[in-house]
XYZ file of C-alpha atoms in Angstrom:
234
model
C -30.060 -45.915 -11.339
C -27.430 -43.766 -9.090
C -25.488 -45.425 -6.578
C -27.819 -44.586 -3.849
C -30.993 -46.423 -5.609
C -29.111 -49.329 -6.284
C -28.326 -49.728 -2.361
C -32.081 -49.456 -1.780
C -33.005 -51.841 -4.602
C -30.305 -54.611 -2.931
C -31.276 -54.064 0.712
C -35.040 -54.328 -0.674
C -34.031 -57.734 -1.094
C -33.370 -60.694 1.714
C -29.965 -62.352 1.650
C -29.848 -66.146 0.716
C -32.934 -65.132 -1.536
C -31.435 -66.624 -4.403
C -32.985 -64.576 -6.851
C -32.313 -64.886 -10.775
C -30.360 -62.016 -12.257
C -32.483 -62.148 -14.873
C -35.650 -61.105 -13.234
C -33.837 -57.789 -12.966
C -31.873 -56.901 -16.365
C -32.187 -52.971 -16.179
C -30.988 -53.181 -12.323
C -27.760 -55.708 -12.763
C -26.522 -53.545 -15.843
C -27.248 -50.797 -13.514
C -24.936 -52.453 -11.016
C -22.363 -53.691 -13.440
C -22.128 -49.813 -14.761
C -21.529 -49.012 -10.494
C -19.219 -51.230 -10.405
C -16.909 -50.366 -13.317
C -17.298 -46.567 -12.372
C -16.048 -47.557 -8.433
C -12.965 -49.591 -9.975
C -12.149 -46.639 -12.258
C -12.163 -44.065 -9.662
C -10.072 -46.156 -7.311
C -12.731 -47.660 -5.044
C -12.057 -51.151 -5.402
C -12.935 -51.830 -1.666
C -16.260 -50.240 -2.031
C -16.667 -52.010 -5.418
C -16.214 -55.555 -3.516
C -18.529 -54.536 -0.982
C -21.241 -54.375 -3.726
C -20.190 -57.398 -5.479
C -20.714 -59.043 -1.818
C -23.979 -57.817 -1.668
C -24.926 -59.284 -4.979
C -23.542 -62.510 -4.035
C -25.617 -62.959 -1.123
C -29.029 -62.019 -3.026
C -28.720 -63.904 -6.459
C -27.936 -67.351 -7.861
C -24.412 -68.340 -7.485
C -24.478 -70.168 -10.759
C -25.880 -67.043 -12.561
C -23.205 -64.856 -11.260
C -20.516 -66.711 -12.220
C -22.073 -67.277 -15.960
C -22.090 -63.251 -15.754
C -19.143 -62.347 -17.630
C -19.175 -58.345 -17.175
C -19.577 -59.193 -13.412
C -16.706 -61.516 -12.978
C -14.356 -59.578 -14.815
C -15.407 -56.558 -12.203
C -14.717 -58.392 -9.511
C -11.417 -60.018 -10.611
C -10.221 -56.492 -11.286
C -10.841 -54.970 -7.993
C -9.659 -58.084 -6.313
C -6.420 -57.853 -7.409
C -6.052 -54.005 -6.806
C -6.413 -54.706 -3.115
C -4.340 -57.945 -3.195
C -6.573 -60.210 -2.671
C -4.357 -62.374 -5.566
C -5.251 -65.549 -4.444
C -9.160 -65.107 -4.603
C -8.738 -63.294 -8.182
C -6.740 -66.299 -9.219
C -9.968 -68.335 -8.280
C -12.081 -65.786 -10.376
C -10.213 -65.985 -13.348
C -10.432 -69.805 -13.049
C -13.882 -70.024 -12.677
C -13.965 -67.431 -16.131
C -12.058 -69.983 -18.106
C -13.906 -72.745 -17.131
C -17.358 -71.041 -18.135
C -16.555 -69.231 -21.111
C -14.618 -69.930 -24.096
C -11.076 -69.198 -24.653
C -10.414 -64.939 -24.951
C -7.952 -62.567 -23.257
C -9.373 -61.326 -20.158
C -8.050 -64.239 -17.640
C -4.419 -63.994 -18.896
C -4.992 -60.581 -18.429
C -5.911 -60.466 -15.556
C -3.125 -63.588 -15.087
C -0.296 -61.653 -15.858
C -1.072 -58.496 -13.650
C -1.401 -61.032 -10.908
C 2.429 -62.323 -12.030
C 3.397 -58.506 -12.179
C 2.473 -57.924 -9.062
C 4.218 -61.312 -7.534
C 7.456 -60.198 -9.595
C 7.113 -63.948 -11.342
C 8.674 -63.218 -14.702
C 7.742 -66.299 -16.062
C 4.474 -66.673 -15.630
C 4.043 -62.969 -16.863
C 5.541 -63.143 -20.633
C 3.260 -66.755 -20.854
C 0.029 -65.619 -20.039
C 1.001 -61.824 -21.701
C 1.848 -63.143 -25.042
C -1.548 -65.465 -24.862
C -3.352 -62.383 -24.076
C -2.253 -60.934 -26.775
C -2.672 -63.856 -29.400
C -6.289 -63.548 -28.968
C -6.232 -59.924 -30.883
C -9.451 -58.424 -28.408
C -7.471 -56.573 -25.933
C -7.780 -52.747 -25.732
C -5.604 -50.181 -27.099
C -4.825 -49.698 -22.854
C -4.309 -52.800 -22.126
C -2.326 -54.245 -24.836
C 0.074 -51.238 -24.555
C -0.099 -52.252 -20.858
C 0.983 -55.561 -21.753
C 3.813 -54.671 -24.153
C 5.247 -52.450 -21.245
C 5.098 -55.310 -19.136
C 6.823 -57.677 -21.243
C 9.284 -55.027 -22.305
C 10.004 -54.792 -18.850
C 9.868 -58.336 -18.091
C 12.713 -59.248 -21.084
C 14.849 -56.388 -20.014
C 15.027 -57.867 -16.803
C 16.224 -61.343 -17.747
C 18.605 -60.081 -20.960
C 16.659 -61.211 -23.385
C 17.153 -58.054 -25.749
C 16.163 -59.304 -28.783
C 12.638 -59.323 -27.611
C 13.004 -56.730 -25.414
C 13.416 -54.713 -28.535
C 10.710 -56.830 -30.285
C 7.339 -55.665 -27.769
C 9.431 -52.193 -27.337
C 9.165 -51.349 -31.325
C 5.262 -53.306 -30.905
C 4.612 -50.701 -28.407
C 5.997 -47.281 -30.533
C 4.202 -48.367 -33.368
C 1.129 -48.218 -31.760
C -1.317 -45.216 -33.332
C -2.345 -42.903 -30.257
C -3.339 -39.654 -31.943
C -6.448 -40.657 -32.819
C -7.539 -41.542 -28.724
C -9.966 -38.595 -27.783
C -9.516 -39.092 -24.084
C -6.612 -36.868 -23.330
C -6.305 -38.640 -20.015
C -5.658 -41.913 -21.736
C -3.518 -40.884 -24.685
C -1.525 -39.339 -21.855
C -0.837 -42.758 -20.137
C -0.392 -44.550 -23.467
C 2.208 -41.723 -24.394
C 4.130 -42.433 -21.073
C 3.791 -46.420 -21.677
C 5.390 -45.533 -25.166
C 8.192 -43.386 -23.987
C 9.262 -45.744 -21.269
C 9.281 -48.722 -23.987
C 11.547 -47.102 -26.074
C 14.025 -46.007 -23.551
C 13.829 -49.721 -23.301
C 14.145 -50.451 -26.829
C 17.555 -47.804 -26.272
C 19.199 -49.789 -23.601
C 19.055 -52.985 -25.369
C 20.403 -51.227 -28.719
C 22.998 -50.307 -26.366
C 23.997 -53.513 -25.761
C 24.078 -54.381 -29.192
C 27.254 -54.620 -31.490
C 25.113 -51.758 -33.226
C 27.459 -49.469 -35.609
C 27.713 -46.157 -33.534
C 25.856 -44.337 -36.327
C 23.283 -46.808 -35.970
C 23.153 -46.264 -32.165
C 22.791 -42.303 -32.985
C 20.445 -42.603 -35.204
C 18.059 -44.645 -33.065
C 18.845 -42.223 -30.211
C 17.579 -39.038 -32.171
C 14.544 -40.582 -33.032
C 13.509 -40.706 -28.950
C 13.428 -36.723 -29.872
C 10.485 -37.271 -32.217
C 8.330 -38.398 -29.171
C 8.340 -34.760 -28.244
C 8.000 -32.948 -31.283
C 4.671 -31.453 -30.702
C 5.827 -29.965 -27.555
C 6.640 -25.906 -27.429
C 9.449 -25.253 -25.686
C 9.105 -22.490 -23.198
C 10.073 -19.395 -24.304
C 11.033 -16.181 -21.439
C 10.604 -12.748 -22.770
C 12.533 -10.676 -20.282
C 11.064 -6.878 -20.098
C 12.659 -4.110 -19.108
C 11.482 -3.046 -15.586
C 11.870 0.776 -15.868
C 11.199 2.715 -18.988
C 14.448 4.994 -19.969
């Protein structure tokens, strides 16, 4: 179903209907698809909208047993702000499903965004103990609590989630678009990684050494090469 269907089949039916989501399994998934695709592209007041709509056609219950459907809506929630209502999403998540990453996800963007460091590197490291997160978010994550370390001294793990970061296989992402981003997380974790070595009692060859191997990040890069040509034959 396109976007446009999916508008027909929810105005087809009444609010406070109540309906079961599971009457309509092709159609939700439908809407669930919709709904990542709106987030993705940036439309995360448009992807509310729709998850309003739902709300006021199906179950309650159901809805907040739906997994992919939550997780959509704490997403966009907390790209337009709305941290306080995404806080209540993510609680509701934990208290229907068992223990995994996504709500300290979700938990720690919401402490990013509030600049509260403390909160960040708790729920970020318990994301990350649960091992499910993808390769963009968990190099998200060790950005974050790169960043977060660096901020409050703490160099020795600054350097820890910097070199967790770096070691991090890209090359194999076929996305260019993503390997991109995970190549600029990467970069700006080891200049990181740098600044704390800095203000280590590091031998200076040690220093060096670490220093020259930022170069390696940009060994598959040409450098641009200027052939000048004559203007006039002679």
């Amino acid at each position: 179903m396109n976007e446009d269907q999916i508008q027909k089949f929810l105005e087809s039916i009444p609010p406070e209907s109540n309906k079961s989501i599971h009457e309509f399994p092709s159609e939700i998934d439908s809407i669930r698809l919709l709904l990542w695709d709106l987030i993705f592209s940036g439309q995360n007041q448009k992807a509310l909208d729709l998850f309003e709509k739902i709300r006021a056609r199906f179950n309650q219950d159901e809805i907040e047993h739906c997994k992919p459907l939550m997780e959509r809506f704490a997403i966009a929630l907390v790209e337009v702000d709305r941290l306080k209502d995404a806080l209540n999403v993510i609680e509701k998540l934990r208290q229907n499903f068992e223990p995994y990453s996504f709500p300290d996800l979700i938990r720690t963007k919401i402490a990013y965004k509030q600049k509260d460091i403390k909160t960040g590197i708790d729920c970020g490291k318990r994301a990350l103990s649960f091992g499910d997160l993808s390769i963009y978010n968990k190099l998200w994550m060790y950005n974050v609590l790169t960043g977060f370390y660096r901020q409050i001294g703490e160099l020795d793990k600054t350097i820890e989630f910097a070199l967790k970061s770096v070691s991090e296989d890209i090359s194999t992402e076929s996305d260019p678009n993503l390997r991109e981003t995970l190549f600029k997380f990467q970069i700006e974790d080891y200049e990181n990684y740098l600044f704390a070595s800095h203000s280590l009692p590091l031998p200076r060859e040690e220093f060096l050494n670490r220093a020259k191997r930022y170069n390696d990040f940009f060994r598959d890069i040409k450098p641009f090469k200027h052939e000048r040509k004559s203007r006039h034959k002679r």
